Amino acid sequence: MGKLRGKVTRPGDMGMLKYKNEVGEKVECRYDQPYSKELGLIINTVVNFELVSNGTDQIAIAVNPIEKGEILDVNFDEGTGTILETESGTKYPFRQNFLRESKFDKGVEVNYTLINVNGTTTAVCLTLVQ
C-alpha cells in the first residue's frame, strides 16, 4: 500500500489520525511517530503516512505534515508573517529572510517546513508553489 493522506485527531508520538480508506469509509487509527511535536503534528494537521500491520491492527507510521499553505500576512521588515494551511485551516507563524527578494507576499501559495521553536510550531524554509 502506498502513501495515504489523513488528518491528526490526537497529537503526540502515539497519536491518532483519521483518513478515508479505498472504499471511501472514514477510518481512525493509531500512529507511532517519534518527535511528533518537533515535526509540528498538532490537531487537524494534514499528513501523509504509511500503514503497517501490527498483529491484528493497522498502525500509521512515517507520519509527515503536507506543509502547503497561503501567506495571510507578511512583515517584510521583520521577515515574519502567518501562513494558513489550506486544508485544515491551521495557522502557523513563519520566519524567512529576504521576503521581498523571494517574491513572497500576502495571498501567495507556499511550501514550508514546520519546526518547533520554544514550544511554538513555526514554518521556515518557504518556497513558492510552482
Tab-separated table of N, CA and C in Angstrom:
chain	number	residue	atom	x	y	z
A	1	MET	N	0.852	-1.177	0.000
A	1	MET	CA	0.000	0.000	0.000
A	1	MET	C	0.895	1.237	0.000
A	2	GLY	N	0.598	2.221	-0.813
A	2	GLY	CA	1.388	3.436	-0.905
A	2	GLY	C	1.022	4.447	0.160
A	3	LYS	N	1.529	5.633	-0.027
A	3	LYS	CA	1.255	6.720	0.912
A	3	LYS	C	-0.235	7.038	0.938
A	4	LEU	N	-0.741	7.252	2.148
A	4	LEU	CA	-2.120	7.662	2.349
A	4	LEU	C	-2.124	9.081	2.885
A	5	ARG	N	-3.294	9.685	2.926
A	5	ARG	CA	-3.432	11.061	3.374
A	5	ARG	C	-4.524	11.105	4.439
A	6	GLY	N	-4.273	11.838	5.512
A	6	GLY	CA	-5.251	11.939	6.589
A	6	GLY	C	-5.054	13.188	7.407
A	7	LYS	N	-5.715	13.214	8.580
A	7	LYS	CA	-5.676	14.375	9.464
A	7	LYS	C	-5.467	13.904	10.897
A	8	VAL	N	-4.598	14.573	11.623
A	8	VAL	CA	-4.330	14.242	13.021
A	8	VAL	C	-5.551	14.605	13.870
A	9	THR	N	-6.008	13.639	14.689
A	9	THR	CA	-7.142	13.886	15.582
A	9	THR	C	-6.699	13.968	17.039
A	10	ARG	N	-5.584	13.324	17.370
A	10	ARG	CA	-4.997	13.422	18.709
A	10	ARG	C	-3.486	13.427	18.538
A	11	PRO	N	-2.840	14.570	18.824
A	11	PRO	CA	-1.395	14.658	18.613
A	11	PRO	C	-0.617	13.889	19.677
A	12	GLY	N	0.655	13.724	19.423
A	12	GLY	CA	1.567	13.025	20.333
A	12	GLY	C	2.310	11.953	19.572
A	13	ASP	N	3.392	11.435	20.159
A	13	ASP	CA	4.179	10.404	19.497
A	13	ASP	C	3.359	9.137	19.250
A	14	MET	N	2.392	8.870	20.113
A	14	MET	CA	1.464	7.745	19.938
A	14	MET	C	0.067	8.343	19.797
A	15	GLY	N	-0.184	9.014	18.686
A	15	GLY	CA	-1.422	9.757	18.484
A	15	GLY	C	-2.439	8.994	17.655
A	16	MET	N	-3.432	9.742	17.186
A	16	MET	CA	-4.492	9.188	16.352
A	16	MET	C	-4.656	10.069	15.120
A	17	LEU	N	-5.079	9.437	14.029
A	17	LEU	CA	-5.408	10.186	12.826
A	17	LEU	C	-6.613	9.542	12.167
A	18	LYS	N	-7.232	10.304	11.258
A	18	LYS	CA	-8.350	9.746	10.502
A	18	LYS	C	-8.058	9.930	9.016
A	19	TYR	N	-8.633	9.007	8.232
A	19	TYR	CA	-8.457	9.037	6.786
A	19	TYR	C	-9.604	8.282	6.152
A	20	LYS	N	-9.709	8.368	4.839
A	20	LYS	CA	-10.705	7.573	4.100
A	20	LYS	C	-9.986	6.397	3.457
A	21	ASN	N	-10.541	5.194	3.660
A	21	ASN	CA	-9.929	4.013	3.060
A	21	ASN	C	-10.286	3.911	1.577
A	22	GLU	N	-9.853	2.845	0.939
A	22	GLU	CA	-10.017	2.698	-0.510
A	22	GLU	C	-11.467	2.648	-0.967
A	23	VAL	N	-12.417	2.334	-0.056
A	23	VAL	CA	-13.843	2.328	-0.428
A	23	VAL	C	-14.563	3.588	0.063
A	24	GLY	N	-13.798	4.555	0.577
A	24	GLY	CA	-14.371	5.834	0.976
A	24	GLY	C	-14.909	5.908	2.394
A	25	GLU	N	-14.679	4.859	3.194
A	25	GLU	CA	-15.129	4.876	4.586
A	25	GLU	C	-14.139	5.665	5.436
A	26	LYS	N	-14.665	6.440	6.399
A	26	LYS	CA	-13.797	7.166	7.327
A	26	LYS	C	-13.259	6.192	8.367
A	27	VAL	N	-11.947	6.188	8.529
A	27	VAL	CA	-11.273	5.273	9.440
A	27	VAL	C	-10.403	6.089	10.388
A	28	GLU	N	-10.390	5.719	11.664
A	28	GLU	CA	-9.487	6.334	12.628
A	28	GLU	C	-8.512	5.257	13.093
A	29	CYS	N	-7.237	5.597	13.142
A	29	CYS	CA	-6.247	4.615	13.585
A	29	CYS	C	-5.144	5.298	14.383
A	30	ARG	N	-4.427	4.462	15.128
A	30	ARG	CA	-3.277	4.950	15.892
A	30	ARG	C	-2.119	5.238	14.935
A	31	TYR	N	-1.266	6.150	15.377
A	31	TYR	CA	0.008	6.306	14.683
A	31	TYR	C	1.132	6.284	15.694
A	32	ASP	N	2.304	5.931	15.243
A	32	ASP	CA	3.502	5.886	16.066
A	32	ASP	C	4.565	6.693	15.342
A	33	GLN	N	4.780	7.950	15.792
A	33	GLN	CA	5.716	8.839	15.114
A	33	GLN	C	6.598	9.556	16.129
A	34	PRO	N	7.855	9.098	16.282
A	34	PRO	CA	8.769	9.803	17.179
A	34	PRO	C	8.940	11.263	16.762
A	35	TYR	N	9.161	12.126	17.740
A	35	TYR	CA	9.390	13.555	17.530
A	35	TYR	C	8.207	14.246	16.856
A	36	SER	N	7.010	13.796	17.158
A	36	SER	CA	5.818	14.374	16.531
A	36	SER	C	5.681	15.866	16.839
A	37	LYS	N	6.034	16.278	18.043
A	37	LYS	CA	5.948	17.702	18.400
A	37	LYS	C	6.919	18.513	17.556
A	38	GLU	N	8.122	18.010	17.392
A	38	GLU	CA	9.134	18.710	16.601
A	38	GLU	C	8.750	18.759	15.120
A	39	LEU	N	8.000	17.767	14.655
A	39	LEU	CA	7.523	17.754	13.274
A	39	LEU	C	6.341	18.697	13.060
A	40	GLY	N	5.758	19.189	14.147
A	40	GLY	CA	4.626	20.100	14.030
A	40	GLY	C	3.290	19.395	13.927
A	41	LEU	N	3.205	18.152	14.403
A	41	LEU	CA	1.946	17.418	14.352
A	41	LEU	C	1.033	17.905	15.480
A	42	ILE	N	0.057	18.696	15.101
A	42	ILE	CA	-0.946	19.188	16.036
A	42	ILE	C	-2.312	18.755	15.520
A	43	ILE	N	-3.336	18.977	16.298
A	43	ILE	CA	-4.684	18.580	15.886
A	43	ILE	C	-5.030	19.231	14.553
A	44	ASN	N	-5.616	18.470	13.653
A	44	ASN	CA	-6.033	18.870	12.303
A	44	ASN	C	-4.899	19.025	11.296
A	45	THR	N	-3.657	18.710	11.669
A	45	THR	CA	-2.579	18.758	10.683
A	45	THR	C	-2.844	17.719	9.596
A	46	VAL	N	-2.793	18.137	8.339
A	46	VAL	CA	-2.956	17.215	7.215
A	46	VAL	C	-1.610	16.523	6.993
A	47	VAL	N	-1.637	15.200	6.916
A	47	VAL	CA	-0.411	14.409	6.844
A	47	VAL	C	-0.511	13.341	5.758
A	48	ASN	N	0.659	12.862	5.332
A	48	ASN	CA	0.682	11.619	4.583
A	48	ASN	C	1.380	10.592	5.456
A	49	PHE	N	1.121	9.310	5.200
A	49	PHE	CA	1.629	8.263	6.080
A	49	PHE	C	1.574	6.911	5.375
A	50	GLU	N	2.198	5.917	5.983
A	50	GLU	CA	2.148	4.527	5.541
A	50	GLU	C	1.396	3.732	6.600
A	51	LEU	N	0.687	2.698	6.191
A	51	LEU	CA	0.032	1.779	7.124
A	51	LEU	C	0.816	0.480	7.176
A	52	VAL	N	1.047	-0.033	8.384
A	52	VAL	CA	1.663	-1.346	8.561
A	52	VAL	C	0.773	-2.170	9.476
A	53	SER	N	0.876	-3.472	9.366
A	53	SER	CA	0.097	-4.375	10.199
A	53	SER	C	0.868	-4.640	11.488
A	54	ASN	N	0.164	-4.534	12.595
A	54	ASN	CA	0.741	-4.772	13.914
A	54	ASN	C	-0.082	-5.887	14.550
A	55	GLY	N	0.116	-7.113	14.108
A	55	GLY	CA	-0.720	-8.224	14.555
A	55	GLY	C	-2.065	-8.143	13.862
A	56	THR	N	-3.130	-7.885	14.612
A	56	THR	CA	-4.471	-7.777	14.023
A	56	THR	C	-4.839	-6.333	13.698
A	57	ASP	N	-4.059	-5.370	14.172
A	57	ASP	CA	-4.346	-3.946	13.944
A	57	ASP	C	-3.443	-3.370	12.869
A	58	GLN	N	-3.883	-2.255	12.327
A	58	GLN	CA	-3.020	-1.492	11.433
A	58	GLN	C	-2.631	-0.218	12.170
A	59	ILE	N	-1.396	0.200	11.966
A	59	ILE	CA	-0.882	1.399	12.614
A	59	ILE	C	-0.204	2.266	11.566
A	60	ALA	N	-0.384	3.570	11.681
A	60	ALA	CA	0.234	4.511	10.749
A	60	ALA	C	1.653	4.831	11.206
A	61	ILE	N	2.571	4.853	10.245
A	61	ILE	CA	3.962	5.218	10.514
A	61	ILE	C	4.404	6.228	9.464
A	62	ALA	N	5.591	6.780	9.644
A	62	ALA	CA	6.143	7.773	8.717
A	62	ALA	C	5.124	8.893	8.489
A	63	VAL	N	4.556	9.386	9.597
A	63	VAL	CA	3.533	10.434	9.554
A	63	VAL	C	4.237	11.770	9.325
A	64	ASN	N	3.897	12.428	8.214
A	64	ASN	CA	4.618	13.628	7.802
A	64	ASN	C	3.636	14.715	7.370
A	65	PRO	N	3.745	15.931	7.917
A	65	PRO	CA	2.850	17.011	7.505
A	65	PRO	C	2.989	17.329	6.015
A	66	ILE	N	1.872	17.703	5.373
A	66	ILE	CA	1.865	18.065	3.950
A	66	ILE	C	2.614	19.380	3.728
A	67	GLU	N	2.435	20.353	4.599
A	67	GLU	CA	3.189	21.610	4.592
A	67	GLU	C	3.026	22.437	3.318
A	68	LYS	N	1.784	22.795	3.044
A	68	LYS	CA	1.470	23.665	1.915
A	68	LYS	C	0.389	24.626	2.368
A	69	GLY	N	0.552	25.919	2.085
A	69	GLY	CA	-0.443	26.882	2.521
A	69	GLY	C	-0.326	28.208	1.804
A	70	GLU	N	-1.079	29.179	2.318
A	70	GLU	CA	-1.145	30.523	1.728
A	70	GLU	C	-0.700	31.546	2.764
A	71	ILE	N	0.089	32.508	2.325
A	71	ILE	CA	0.525	33.571	3.221
A	71	ILE	C	-0.654	34.488	3.504
A	72	LEU	N	-0.997	34.640	4.795
A	72	LEU	CA	-2.104	35.514	5.205
A	72	LEU	C	-1.646	36.943	5.428
A	73	ASP	N	-0.505	37.078	6.079
A	73	ASP	CA	0.055	38.412	6.298
A	73	ASP	C	1.569	38.297	6.341
A	74	VAL	N	2.212	39.423	6.064
A	74	VAL	CA	3.668	39.424	5.970
A	74	VAL	C	4.215	40.749	6.486
A	75	ASN	N	5.319	40.666	7.233
A	75	ASN	CA	6.052	41.839	7.690
A	75	ASN	C	7.434	41.765	7.043
A	76	PHE	N	7.615	42.522	5.953
A	76	PHE	CA	8.854	42.464	5.190
A	76	PHE	C	10.059	42.897	6.006
A	77	ASP	N	9.876	43.887	6.880
A	77	ASP	CA	11.000	44.397	7.664
A	77	ASP	C	11.511	43.394	8.692
A	78	GLU	N	10.595	42.618	9.282
A	78	GLU	CA	10.991	41.655	10.306
A	78	GLU	C	11.205	40.250	9.757
A	79	GLY	N	10.760	39.998	8.516
A	79	GLY	CA	10.895	38.660	7.942
A	79	GLY	C	9.964	37.648	8.585
A	80	THR	N	8.759	38.118	8.947
A	80	THR	CA	7.798	37.253	9.633
A	80	THR	C	6.418	37.380	9.000
A	81	GLY	N	5.519	36.526	9.445
A	81	GLY	CA	4.144	36.593	8.988
A	81	GLY	C	3.383	35.368	9.445
A	82	THR	N	2.257	35.118	8.776
A	82	THR	CA	1.396	33.988	9.118
A	82	THR	C	1.023	33.238	7.846
A	83	ILE	N	1.026	31.919	7.952
A	83	ILE	CA	0.614	31.037	6.857
A	83	ILE	C	-0.649	30.313	7.288
A	84	LEU	N	-1.590	30.175	6.353
A	84	LEU	CA	-2.790	29.371	6.572
A	84	LEU	C	-2.609	28.060	5.833
A	85	GLU	N	-2.589	26.939	6.589
A	85	GLU	CA	-2.531	25.621	5.965
A	85	GLU	C	-3.898	25.401	5.349
A	86	THR	N	-3.963	25.338	4.028
A	86	THR	CA	-5.221	25.474	3.301
A	86	THR	C	-6.225	24.353	3.547
A	87	GLU	N	-5.781	23.130	3.844
A	87	GLU	CA	-6.743	22.042	4.030
A	87	GLU	C	-7.328	21.990	5.430
A	88	SER	N	-6.515	22.223	6.456
A	88	SER	CA	-7.012	22.094	7.829
A	88	SER	C	-7.460	23.416	8.422
A	89	GLY	N	-7.002	24.535	7.836
A	89	GLY	CA	-7.323	25.838	8.407
A	89	GLY	C	-6.404	26.243	9.547
A	90	THR	N	-5.350	25.469	9.795
A	90	THR	CA	-4.397	25.776	10.855
A	90	THR	C	-3.503	26.929	10.421
A	91	LYS	N	-3.255	27.861	11.338
A	91	LYS	CA	-2.379	28.998	11.058
A	91	LYS	C	-1.041	28.795	11.761
A	92	TYR	N	0.027	29.089	11.038
A	92	TYR	CA	1.376	28.972	11.578
A	92	TYR	C	2.111	30.296	11.397
A	93	PRO	N	2.851	30.736	12.414
A	93	PRO	CA	3.747	31.873	12.186
A	93	PRO	C	4.905	31.390	11.314
A	94	PHE	N	5.490	32.308	10.542
A	94	PHE	CA	6.674	31.928	9.781
A	94	PHE	C	7.776	32.940	9.975
A	95	ARG	N	8.984	32.494	9.683
A	95	ARG	CA	10.176	33.343	9.736
A	95	ARG	C	10.996	33.011	8.503
A	96	GLN	N	11.315	34.062	7.721
A	96	GLN	CA	12.063	33.866	6.477
A	96	GLN	C	12.773	35.161	6.126
A	97	ASN	N	14.030	35.079	5.775
A	97	ASN	CA	14.787	36.250	5.340
A	97	ASN	C	14.519	36.535	3.861
A	98	PHE	N	14.725	37.783	3.456
A	98	PHE	CA	14.631	38.213	2.055
A	98	PHE	C	13.267	37.908	1.429
A	99	LEU	N	12.209	38.286	2.120
A	99	LEU	CA	10.846	38.032	1.639
A	99	LEU	C	10.559	38.745	0.323
A	100	ARG	N	10.898	40.038	0.246
A	100	ARG	CA	10.649	40.794	-0.998
A	100	ARG	C	11.417	40.202	-2.170
A	101	GLU	N	12.689	39.937	-1.934
A	101	GLU	CA	13.555	39.438	-2.996
A	101	GLU	C	13.101	38.058	-3.498
A	102	SER	N	12.466	37.303	-2.621
A	102	SER	CA	11.988	35.963	-2.969
A	102	SER	C	10.577	35.957	-3.544
A	103	LYS	N	9.980	37.164	-3.673
A	103	LYS	CA	8.631	37.322	-4.251
A	103	LYS	C	7.511	36.771	-3.367
A	104	PHE	N	7.736	36.744	-2.038
A	104	PHE	CA	6.690	36.337	-1.109
A	104	PHE	C	5.816	37.532	-0.790
A	105	ASP	N	4.517	37.319	-0.724
A	105	ASP	CA	3.574	38.386	-0.399
A	105	ASP	C	2.264	37.760	0.057
A	106	LYS	N	1.390	38.577	0.568
A	106	LYS	CA	0.071	38.122	1.000
A	106	LYS	C	-0.649	37.443	-0.166
A	107	GLY	N	-1.275	36.273	0.109
A	107	GLY	CA	-2.022	35.546	-0.907
A	107	GLY	C	-1.214	34.563	-1.718
A	108	VAL	N	0.108	34.538	-1.557
A	108	VAL	CA	0.972	33.638	-2.313
A	108	VAL	C	0.939	32.241	-1.682
A	109	GLU	N	0.880	31.210	-2.539
A	109	GLU	CA	0.889	29.831	-2.062
A	109	GLU	C	2.336	29.357	-1.915
A	110	VAL	N	2.622	28.714	-0.771
A	110	VAL	CA	3.986	28.300	-0.468
A	110	VAL	C	4.030	26.891	0.111
A	111	ASN	N	5.180	26.269	-0.052
A	111	ASN	CA	5.540	25.063	0.692
A	111	ASN	C	6.478	25.523	1.795
A	112	TYR	N	6.567	24.766	2.865
A	112	TYR	CA	7.380	25.158	4.003
A	112	TYR	C	7.749	23.935	4.804
A	113	THR	N	8.613	24.120	5.777
A	113	THR	CA	8.987	23.080	6.721
A	113	THR	C	8.576	23.552	8.103
A	114	LEU	N	7.896	22.685	8.852
A	114	LEU	CA	7.491	23.032	10.213
A	114	LEU	C	8.549	22.580	11.204
A	115	ILE	N	8.859	23.469	12.149
A	115	ILE	CA	9.776	23.136	13.235
A	115	ILE	C	9.170	23.632	14.535
A	116	ASN	N	9.662	23.111	15.642
A	116	ASN	CA	9.200	23.548	16.947
A	116	ASN	C	10.252	24.495	17.515
A	117	VAL	N	9.856	25.757	17.731
A	117	VAL	CA	10.761	26.771	18.257
A	117	VAL	C	10.220	27.215	19.611
A	118	ASN	N	10.891	26.802	20.669
A	118	ASN	CA	10.479	27.165	22.031
A	118	ASN	C	9.000	26.884	22.281
A	119	GLY	N	8.519	25.730	21.821
A	119	GLY	CA	7.140	25.332	22.055
A	119	GLY	C	6.134	25.841	21.044
A	120	THR	N	6.577	26.598	20.041
A	120	THR	CA	5.675	27.120	19.012
A	120	THR	C	5.995	26.472	17.666
A	121	THR	N	4.994	25.882	17.038
A	121	THR	CA	5.182	25.313	15.709
A	121	THR	C	5.309	26.463	14.720
A	122	THR	N	6.451	26.520	14.029
A	122	THR	CA	6.792	27.645	13.159
A	122	THR	C	7.186	27.134	11.779
A	123	ALA	N	6.738	27.835	10.744
A	123	ALA	CA	7.100	27.496	9.370
A	123	ALA	C	8.390	28.220	8.986
A	124	VAL	N	9.291	27.491	8.350
A	124	VAL	CA	10.554	28.043	7.857
A	124	VAL	C	10.824	27.444	6.476
A	125	CYS	N	11.869	27.890	5.826
A	125	CYS	CA	12.293	27.362	4.527
A	125	CYS	C	11.177	27.444	3.498
A	126	LEU	N	10.523	28.606	3.400
A	126	LEU	CA	9.424	28.805	2.466
A	126	LEU	C	9.926	28.758	1.028
A	127	THR	N	9.123	28.133	0.157
A	127	THR	CA	9.369	28.154	-1.282
A	127	THR	C	8.047	28.384	-1.981
A	128	LEU	N	8.097	29.066	-3.105
A	128	LEU	CA	6.880	29.313	-3.877
A	128	LEU	C	6.379	28.020	-4.497
A	129	VAL	N	5.062	27.819	-4.503
A	129	VAL	CA	4.474	26.660	-5.174
A	129	VAL	C	4.495	26.954	-6.665
A	130	GLN	N	5.050	26.053	-7.416
A	130	GLN	CA	5.192	26.229	-8.867
A	130	GLN	C	3.997	25.708	-9.604
